[in-house]
PDB file of N, CA and C in Angstrom:
ATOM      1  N   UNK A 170     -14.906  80.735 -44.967  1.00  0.00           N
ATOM      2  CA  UNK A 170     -14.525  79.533 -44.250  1.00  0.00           C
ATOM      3  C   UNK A 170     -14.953  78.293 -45.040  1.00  0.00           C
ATOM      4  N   UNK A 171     -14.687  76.879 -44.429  1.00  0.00           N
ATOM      5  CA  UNK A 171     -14.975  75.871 -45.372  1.00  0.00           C
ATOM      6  C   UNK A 171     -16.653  75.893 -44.725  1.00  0.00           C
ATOM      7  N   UNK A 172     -17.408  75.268 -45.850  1.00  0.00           N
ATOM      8  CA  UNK A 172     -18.600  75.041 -45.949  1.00  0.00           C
ATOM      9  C   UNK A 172     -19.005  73.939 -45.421  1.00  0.00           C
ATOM     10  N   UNK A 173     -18.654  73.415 -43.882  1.00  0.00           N
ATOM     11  CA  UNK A 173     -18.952  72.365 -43.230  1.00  0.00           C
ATOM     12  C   UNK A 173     -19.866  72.595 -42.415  1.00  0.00           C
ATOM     13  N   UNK A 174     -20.996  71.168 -42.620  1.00  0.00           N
ATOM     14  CA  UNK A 174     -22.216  71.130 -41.772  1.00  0.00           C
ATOM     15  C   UNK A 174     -21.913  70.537 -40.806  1.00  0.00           C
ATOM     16  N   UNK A 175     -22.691  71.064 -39.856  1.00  0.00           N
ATOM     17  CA  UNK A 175     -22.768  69.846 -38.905  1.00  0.00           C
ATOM     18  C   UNK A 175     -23.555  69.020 -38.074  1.00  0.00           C
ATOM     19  N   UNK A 176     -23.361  68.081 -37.730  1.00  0.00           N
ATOM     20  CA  UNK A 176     -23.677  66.587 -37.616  1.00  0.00           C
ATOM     21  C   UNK A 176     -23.739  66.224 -36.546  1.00  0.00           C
ATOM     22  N   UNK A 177     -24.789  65.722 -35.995  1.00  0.00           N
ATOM     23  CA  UNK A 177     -25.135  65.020 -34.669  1.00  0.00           C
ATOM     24  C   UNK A 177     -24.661  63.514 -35.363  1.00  0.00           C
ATOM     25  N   UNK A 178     -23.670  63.581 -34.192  1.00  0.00           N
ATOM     26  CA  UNK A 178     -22.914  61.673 -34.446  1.00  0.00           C
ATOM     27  C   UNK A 178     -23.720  61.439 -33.846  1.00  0.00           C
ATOM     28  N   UNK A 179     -24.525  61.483 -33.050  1.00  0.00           N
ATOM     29  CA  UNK A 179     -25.565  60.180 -32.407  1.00  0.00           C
ATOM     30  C   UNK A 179     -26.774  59.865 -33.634  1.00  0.00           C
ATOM     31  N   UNK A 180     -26.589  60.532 -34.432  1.00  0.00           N
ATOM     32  CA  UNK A 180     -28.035  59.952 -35.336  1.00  0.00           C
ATOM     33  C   UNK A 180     -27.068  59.188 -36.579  1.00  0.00           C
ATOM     34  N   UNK A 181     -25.758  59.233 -36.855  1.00  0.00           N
ATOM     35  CA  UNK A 181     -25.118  58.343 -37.638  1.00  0.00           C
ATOM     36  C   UNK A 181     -25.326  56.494 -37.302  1.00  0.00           C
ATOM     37  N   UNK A 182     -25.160  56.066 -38.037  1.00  0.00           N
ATOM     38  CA  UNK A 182     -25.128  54.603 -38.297  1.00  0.00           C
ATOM     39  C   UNK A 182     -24.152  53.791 -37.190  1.00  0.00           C
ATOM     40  N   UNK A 183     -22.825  54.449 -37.434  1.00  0.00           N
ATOM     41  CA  UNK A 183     -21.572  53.493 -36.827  1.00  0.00           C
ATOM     42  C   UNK A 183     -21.769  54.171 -35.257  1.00  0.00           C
ATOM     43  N   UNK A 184     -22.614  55.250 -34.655  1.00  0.00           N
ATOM     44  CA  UNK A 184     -22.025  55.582 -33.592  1.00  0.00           C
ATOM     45  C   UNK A 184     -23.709  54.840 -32.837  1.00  0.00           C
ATOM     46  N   UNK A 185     -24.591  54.322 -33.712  1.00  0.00           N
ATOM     47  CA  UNK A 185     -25.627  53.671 -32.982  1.00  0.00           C
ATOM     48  C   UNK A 185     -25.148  51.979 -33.254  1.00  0.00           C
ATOM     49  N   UNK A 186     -24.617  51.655 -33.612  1.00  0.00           N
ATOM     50  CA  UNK A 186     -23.683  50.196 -33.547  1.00  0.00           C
ATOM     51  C   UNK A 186     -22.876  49.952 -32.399  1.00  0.00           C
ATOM     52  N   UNK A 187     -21.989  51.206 -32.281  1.00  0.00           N
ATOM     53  CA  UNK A 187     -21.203  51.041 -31.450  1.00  0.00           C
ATOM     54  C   UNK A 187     -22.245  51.337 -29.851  1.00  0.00           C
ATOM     55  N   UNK A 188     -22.854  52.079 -29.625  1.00  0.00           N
ATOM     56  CA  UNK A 188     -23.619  52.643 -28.904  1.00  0.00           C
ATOM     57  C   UNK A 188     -24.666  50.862 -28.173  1.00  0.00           C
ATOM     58  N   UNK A 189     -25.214  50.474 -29.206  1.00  0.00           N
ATOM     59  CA  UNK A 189     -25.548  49.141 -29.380  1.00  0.00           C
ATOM     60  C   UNK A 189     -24.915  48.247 -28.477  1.00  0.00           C
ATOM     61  N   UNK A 190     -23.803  48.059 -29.489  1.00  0.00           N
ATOM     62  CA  UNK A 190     -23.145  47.116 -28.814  1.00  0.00           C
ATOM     63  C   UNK A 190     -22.134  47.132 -27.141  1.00  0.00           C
ATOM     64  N   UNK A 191     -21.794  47.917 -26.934  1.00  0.00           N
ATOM     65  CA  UNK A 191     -21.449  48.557 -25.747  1.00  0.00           C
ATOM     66  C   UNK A 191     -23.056  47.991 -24.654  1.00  0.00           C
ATOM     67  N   UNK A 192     -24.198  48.543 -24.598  1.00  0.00           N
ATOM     68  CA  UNK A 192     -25.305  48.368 -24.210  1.00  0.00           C
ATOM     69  C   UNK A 192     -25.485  46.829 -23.532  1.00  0.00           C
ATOM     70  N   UNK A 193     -24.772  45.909 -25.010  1.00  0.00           N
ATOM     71  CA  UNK A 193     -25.695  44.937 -24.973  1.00  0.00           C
ATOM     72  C   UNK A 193     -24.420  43.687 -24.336  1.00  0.00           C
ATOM     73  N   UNK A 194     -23.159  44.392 -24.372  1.00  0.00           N
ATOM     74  CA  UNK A 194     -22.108  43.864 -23.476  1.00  0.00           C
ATOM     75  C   UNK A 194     -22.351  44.315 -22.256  1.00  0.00           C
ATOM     76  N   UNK A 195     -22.875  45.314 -21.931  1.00  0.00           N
ATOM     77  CA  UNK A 195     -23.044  45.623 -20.078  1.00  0.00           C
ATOM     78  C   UNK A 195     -24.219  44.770 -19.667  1.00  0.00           C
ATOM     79  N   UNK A 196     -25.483  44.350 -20.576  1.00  0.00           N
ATOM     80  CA  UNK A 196     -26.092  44.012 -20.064  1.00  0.00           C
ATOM     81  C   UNK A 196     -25.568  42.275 -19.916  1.00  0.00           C
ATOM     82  N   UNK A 197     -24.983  41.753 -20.903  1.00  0.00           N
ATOM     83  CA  UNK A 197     -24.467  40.528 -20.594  1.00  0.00           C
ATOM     84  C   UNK A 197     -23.519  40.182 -19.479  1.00  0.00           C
ATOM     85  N   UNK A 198     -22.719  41.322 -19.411  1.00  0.00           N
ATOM     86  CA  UNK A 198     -22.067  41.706 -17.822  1.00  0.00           C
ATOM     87  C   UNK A 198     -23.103  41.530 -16.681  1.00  0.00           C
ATOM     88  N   UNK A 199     -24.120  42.169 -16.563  1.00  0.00           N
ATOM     89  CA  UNK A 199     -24.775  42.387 -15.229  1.00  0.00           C
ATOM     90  C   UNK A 199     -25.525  40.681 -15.671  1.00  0.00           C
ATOM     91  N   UNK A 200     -26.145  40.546 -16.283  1.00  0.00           N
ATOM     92  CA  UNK A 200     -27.019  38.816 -16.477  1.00  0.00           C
ATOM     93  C   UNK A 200     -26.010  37.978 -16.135  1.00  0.00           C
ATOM     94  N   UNK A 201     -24.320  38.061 -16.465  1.00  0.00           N
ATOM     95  CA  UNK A 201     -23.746  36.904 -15.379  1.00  0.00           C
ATOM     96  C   UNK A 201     -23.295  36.966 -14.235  1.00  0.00           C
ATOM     97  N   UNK A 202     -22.868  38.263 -13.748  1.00  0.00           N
ATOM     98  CA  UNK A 202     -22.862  38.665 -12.487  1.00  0.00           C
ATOM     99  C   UNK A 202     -24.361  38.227 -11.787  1.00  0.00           C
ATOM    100  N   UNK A 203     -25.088  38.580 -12.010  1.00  0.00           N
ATOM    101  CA  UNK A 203     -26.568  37.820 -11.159  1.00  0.00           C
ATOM    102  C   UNK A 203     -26.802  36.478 -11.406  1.00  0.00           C
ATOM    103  N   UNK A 204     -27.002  35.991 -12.434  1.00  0.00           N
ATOM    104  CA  UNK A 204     -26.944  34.621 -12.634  1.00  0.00           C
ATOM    105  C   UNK A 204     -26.032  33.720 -13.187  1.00  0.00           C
ATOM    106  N   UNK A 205     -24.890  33.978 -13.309  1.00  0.00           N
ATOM    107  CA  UNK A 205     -23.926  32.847 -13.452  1.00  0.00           C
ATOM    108  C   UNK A 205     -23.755  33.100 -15.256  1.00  0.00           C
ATOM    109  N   UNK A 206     -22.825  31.413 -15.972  1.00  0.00           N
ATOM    110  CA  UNK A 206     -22.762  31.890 -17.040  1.00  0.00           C
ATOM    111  C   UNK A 206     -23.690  31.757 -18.195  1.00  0.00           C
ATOM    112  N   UNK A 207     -24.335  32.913 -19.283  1.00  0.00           N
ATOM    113  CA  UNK A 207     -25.289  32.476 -19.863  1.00  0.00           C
ATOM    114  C   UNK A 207     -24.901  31.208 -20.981  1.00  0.00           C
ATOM    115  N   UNK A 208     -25.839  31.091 -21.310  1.00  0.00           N
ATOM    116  CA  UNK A 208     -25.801  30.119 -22.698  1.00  0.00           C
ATOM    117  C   UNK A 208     -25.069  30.871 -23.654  1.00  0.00           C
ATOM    118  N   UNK A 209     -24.367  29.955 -25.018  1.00  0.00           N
ATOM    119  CA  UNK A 209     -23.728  30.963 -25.903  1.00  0.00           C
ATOM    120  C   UNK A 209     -25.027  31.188 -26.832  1.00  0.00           C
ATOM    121  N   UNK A 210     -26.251  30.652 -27.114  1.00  0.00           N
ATOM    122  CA  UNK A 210     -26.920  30.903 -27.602  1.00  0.00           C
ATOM    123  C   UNK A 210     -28.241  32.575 -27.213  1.00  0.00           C
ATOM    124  N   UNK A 211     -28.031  32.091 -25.639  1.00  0.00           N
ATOM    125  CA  UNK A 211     -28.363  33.197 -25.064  1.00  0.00           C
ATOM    126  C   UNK A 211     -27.453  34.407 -25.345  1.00  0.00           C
ATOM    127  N   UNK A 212     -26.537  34.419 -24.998  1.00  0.00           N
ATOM    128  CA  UNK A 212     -25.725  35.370 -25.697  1.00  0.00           C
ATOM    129  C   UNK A 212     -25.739  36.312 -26.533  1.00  0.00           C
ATOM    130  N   UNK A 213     -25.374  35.163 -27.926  1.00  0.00           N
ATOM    131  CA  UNK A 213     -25.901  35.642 -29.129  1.00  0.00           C
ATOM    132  C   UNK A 213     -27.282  36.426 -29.586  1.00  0.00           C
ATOM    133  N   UNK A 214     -28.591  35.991 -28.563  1.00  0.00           N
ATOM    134  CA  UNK A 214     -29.496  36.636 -29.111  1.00  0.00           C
ATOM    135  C   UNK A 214     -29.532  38.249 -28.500  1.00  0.00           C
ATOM    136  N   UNK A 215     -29.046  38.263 -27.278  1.00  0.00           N
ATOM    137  CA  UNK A 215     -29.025  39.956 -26.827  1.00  0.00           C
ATOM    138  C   UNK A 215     -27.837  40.519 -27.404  1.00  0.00           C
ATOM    139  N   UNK A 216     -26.928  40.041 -28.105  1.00  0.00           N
ATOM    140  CA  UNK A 216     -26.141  40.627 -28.875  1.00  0.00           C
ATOM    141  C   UNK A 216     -27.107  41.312 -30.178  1.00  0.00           C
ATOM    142  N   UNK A 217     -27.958  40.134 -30.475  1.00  0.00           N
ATOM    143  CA  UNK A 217     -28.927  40.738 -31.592  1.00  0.00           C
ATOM    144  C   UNK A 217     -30.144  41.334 -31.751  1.00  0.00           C
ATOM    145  N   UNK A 218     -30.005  41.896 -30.299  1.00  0.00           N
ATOM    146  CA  UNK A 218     -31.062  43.155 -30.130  1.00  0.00           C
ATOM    147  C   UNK A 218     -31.289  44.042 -30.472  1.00  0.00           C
ATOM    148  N   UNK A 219     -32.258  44.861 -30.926  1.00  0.00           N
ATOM    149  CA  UNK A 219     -32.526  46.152 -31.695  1.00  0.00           C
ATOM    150  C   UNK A 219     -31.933  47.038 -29.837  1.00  0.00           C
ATOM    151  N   UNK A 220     -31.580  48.064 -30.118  1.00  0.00           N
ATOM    152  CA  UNK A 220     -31.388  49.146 -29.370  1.00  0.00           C
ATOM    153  C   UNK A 220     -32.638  49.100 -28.417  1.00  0.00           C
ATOM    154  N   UNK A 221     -33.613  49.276 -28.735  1.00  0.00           N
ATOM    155  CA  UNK A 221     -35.172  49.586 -28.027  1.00  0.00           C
ATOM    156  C   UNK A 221     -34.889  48.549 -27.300  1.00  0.00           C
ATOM    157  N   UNK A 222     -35.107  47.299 -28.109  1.00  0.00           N
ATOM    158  CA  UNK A 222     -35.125  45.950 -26.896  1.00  0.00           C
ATOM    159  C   UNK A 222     -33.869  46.018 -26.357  1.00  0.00           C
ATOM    160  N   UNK A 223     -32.878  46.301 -26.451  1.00  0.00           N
ATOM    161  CA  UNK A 223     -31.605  46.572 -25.497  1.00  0.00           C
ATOM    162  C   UNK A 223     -32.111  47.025 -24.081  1.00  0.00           C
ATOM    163  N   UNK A 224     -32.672  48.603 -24.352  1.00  0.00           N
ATOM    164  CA  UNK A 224     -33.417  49.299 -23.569  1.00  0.00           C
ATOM    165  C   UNK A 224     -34.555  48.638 -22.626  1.00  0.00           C
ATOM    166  N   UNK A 225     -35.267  47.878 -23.328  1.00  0.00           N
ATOM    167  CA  UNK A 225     -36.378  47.058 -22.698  1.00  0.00           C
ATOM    168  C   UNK A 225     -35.819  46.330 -21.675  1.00  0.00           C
ATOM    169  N   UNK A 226     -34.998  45.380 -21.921  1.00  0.00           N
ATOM    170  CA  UNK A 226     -34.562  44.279 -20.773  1.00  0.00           C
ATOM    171  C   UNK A 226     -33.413  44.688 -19.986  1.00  0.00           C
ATOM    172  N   UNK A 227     -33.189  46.063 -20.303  1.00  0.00           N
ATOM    173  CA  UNK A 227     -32.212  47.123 -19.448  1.00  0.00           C
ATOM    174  C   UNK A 227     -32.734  47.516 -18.055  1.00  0.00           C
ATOM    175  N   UNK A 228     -34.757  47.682 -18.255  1.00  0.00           N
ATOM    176  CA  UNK A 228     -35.544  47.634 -17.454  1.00  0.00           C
ATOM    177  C   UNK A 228     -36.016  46.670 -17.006  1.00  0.00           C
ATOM    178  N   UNK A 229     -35.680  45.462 -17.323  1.00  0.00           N
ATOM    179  CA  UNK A 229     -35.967  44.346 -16.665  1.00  0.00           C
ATOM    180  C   UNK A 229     -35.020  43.596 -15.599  1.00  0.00           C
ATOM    181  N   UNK A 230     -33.909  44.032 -16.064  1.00  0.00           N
ATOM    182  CA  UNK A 230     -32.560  43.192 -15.037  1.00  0.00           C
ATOM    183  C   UNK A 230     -33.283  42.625 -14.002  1.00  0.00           C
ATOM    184  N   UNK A 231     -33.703  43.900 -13.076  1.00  0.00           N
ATOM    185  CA  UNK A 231     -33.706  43.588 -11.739  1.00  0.00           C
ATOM    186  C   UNK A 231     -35.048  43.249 -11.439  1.00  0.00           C
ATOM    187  N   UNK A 232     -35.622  42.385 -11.961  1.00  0.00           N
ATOM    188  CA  UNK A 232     -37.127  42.307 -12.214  1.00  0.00           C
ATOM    189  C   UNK A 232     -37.245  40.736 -12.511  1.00  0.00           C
ATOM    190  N   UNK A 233     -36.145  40.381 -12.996  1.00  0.00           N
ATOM    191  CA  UNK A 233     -35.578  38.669 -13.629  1.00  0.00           C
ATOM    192  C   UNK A 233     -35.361  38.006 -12.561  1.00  0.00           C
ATOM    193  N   UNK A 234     -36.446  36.938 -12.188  1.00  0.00           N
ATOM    194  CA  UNK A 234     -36.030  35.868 -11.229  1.00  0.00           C
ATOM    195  C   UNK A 234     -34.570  34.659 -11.286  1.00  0.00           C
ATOM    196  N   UNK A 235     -34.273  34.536 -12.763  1.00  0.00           N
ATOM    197  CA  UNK A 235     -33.633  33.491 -12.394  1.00  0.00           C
ATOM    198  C   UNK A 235     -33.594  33.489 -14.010  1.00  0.00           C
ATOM    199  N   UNK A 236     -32.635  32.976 -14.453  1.00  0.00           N
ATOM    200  CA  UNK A 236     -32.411  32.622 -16.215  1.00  0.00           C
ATOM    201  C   UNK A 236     -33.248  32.239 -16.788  1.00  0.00           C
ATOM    202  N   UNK A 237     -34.463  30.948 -16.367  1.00  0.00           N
ATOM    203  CA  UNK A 237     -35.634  30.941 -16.697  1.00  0.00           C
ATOM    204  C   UNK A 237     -36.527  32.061 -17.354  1.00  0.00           C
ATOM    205  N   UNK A 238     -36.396  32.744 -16.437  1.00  0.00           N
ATOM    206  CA  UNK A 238     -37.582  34.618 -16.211  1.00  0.00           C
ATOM    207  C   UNK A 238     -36.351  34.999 -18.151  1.00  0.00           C
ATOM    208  N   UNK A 239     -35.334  34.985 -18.101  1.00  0.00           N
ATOM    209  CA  UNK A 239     -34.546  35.839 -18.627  1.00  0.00           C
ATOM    210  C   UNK A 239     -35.174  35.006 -20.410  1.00  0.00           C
ATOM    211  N   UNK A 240     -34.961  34.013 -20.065  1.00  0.00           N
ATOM    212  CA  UNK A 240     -35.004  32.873 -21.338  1.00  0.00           C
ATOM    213  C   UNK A 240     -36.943  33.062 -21.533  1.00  0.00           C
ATOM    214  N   UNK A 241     -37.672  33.597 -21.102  1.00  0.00           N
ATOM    215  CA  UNK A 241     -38.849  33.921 -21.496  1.00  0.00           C
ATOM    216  C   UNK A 241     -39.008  34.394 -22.231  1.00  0.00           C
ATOM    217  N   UNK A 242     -38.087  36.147 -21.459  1.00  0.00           N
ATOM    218  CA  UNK A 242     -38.254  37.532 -21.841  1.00  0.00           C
ATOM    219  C   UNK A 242     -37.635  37.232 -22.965  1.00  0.00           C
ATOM    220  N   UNK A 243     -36.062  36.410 -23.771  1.00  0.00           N
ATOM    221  CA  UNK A 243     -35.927  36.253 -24.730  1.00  0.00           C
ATOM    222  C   UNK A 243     -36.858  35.876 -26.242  1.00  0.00           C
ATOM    223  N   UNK A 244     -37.233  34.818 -25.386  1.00  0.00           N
ATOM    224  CA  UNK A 244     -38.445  33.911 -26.554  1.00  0.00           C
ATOM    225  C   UNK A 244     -39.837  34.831 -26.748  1.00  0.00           C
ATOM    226  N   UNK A 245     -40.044  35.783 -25.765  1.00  0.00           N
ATOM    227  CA  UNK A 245     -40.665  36.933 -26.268  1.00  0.00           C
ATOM    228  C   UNK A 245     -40.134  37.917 -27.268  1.00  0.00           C
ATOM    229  N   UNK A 246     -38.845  38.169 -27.711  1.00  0.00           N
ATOM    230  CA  UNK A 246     -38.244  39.084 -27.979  1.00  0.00           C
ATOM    231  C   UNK A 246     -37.085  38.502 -28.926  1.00  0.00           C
ATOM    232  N   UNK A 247     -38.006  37.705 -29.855  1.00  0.00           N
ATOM    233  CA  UNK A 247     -37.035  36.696 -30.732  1.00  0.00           C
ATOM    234  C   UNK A 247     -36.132  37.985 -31.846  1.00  0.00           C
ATOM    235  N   UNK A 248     -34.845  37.770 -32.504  1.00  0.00           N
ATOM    236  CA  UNK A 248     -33.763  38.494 -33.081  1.00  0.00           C
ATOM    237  C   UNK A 248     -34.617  38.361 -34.923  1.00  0.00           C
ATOM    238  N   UNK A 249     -33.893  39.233 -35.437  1.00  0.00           N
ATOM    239  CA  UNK A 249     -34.980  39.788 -36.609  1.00  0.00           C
ATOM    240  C   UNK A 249     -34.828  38.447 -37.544  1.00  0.00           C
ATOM    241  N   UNK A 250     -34.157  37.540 -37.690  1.00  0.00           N
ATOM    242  CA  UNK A 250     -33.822  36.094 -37.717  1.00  0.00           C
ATOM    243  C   UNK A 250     -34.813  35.542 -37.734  1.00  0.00           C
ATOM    244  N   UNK A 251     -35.595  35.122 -36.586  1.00  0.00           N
ATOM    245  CA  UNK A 251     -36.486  34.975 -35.950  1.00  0.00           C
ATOM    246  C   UNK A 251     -37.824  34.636 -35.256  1.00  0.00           C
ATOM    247  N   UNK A 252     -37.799  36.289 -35.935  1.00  0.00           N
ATOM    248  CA  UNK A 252     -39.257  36.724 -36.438  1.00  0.00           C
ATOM    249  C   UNK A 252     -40.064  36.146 -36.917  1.00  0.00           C
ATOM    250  N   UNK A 253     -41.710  36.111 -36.541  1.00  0.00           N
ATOM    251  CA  UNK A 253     -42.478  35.355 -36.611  1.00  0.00           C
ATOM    252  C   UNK A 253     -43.924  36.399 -37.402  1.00  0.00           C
ATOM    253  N   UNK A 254     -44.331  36.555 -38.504  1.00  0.00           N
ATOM    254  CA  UNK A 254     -44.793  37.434 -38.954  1.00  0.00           C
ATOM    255  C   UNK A 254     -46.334  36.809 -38.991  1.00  0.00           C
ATOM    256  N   UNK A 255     -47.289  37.832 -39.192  1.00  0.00           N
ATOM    257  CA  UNK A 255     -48.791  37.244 -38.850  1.00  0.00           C
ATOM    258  C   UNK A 255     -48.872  35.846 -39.723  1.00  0.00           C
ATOM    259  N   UNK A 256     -48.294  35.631 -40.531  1.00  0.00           N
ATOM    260  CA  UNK A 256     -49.184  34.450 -41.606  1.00  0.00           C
ATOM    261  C   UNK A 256     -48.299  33.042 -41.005  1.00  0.00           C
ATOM    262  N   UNK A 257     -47.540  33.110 -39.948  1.00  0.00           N
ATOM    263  CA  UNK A 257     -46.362  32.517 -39.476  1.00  0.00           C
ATOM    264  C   UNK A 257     -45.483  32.532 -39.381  1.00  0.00           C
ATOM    265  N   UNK A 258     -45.088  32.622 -40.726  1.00  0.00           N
ATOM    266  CA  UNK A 258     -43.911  32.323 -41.699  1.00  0.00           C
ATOM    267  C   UNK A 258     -42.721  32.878 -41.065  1.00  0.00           C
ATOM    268  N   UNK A 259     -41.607  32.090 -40.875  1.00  0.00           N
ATOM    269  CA  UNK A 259     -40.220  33.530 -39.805  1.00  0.00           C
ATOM    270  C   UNK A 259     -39.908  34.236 -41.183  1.00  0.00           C
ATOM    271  N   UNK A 260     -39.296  35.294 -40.582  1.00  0.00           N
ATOM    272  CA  UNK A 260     -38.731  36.519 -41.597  1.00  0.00           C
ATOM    273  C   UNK A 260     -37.400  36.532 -41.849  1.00  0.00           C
TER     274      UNK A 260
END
């Protein structure tokens, strides 16, 4: 037979992008359904969430008082952009 391995698509690249991004459109779904429309800047940064933090504020939805609460949890959870590394300096 042919000599084909096989492959968990969930540990590939394009199917944790897509996986990603899907995530991070539902959660922008449910943040304007509860609070109205976000910022485009807000936006943009849960678009540029690592998966984990996807996950993180996946557990927070319903835990978020008000866009305020949401715009915290952001500025806690700045995009790899961002990043604020011990000596200061962003990354």
């Amino acid at each position: 037979m042919l000599d084909l391995k096989i492959v968990d698509i969930r540990q590939t690249r394009f199917y944790q992008e897509v996986f990603q991004e899907g995530e991070a459109t539902v959660l922008i779904r449910l943040l304007t359904r509860r609070f109205g429309a976000l910022s485009e800047a807000g936006v943009a940064q849960i678009q540029a969430l690592s998966l984990a933090e996807l996950e993180s504020l996946a557990d927070m939805v319903m835990d978020l008082a008000d866009l305020a609460a949401l715009d915290v949890w952001l500025q806690a959870h700045p995009v790899a952009g961002d990043r604020v590394d011990e000596s200061g300096e962003a990354s």
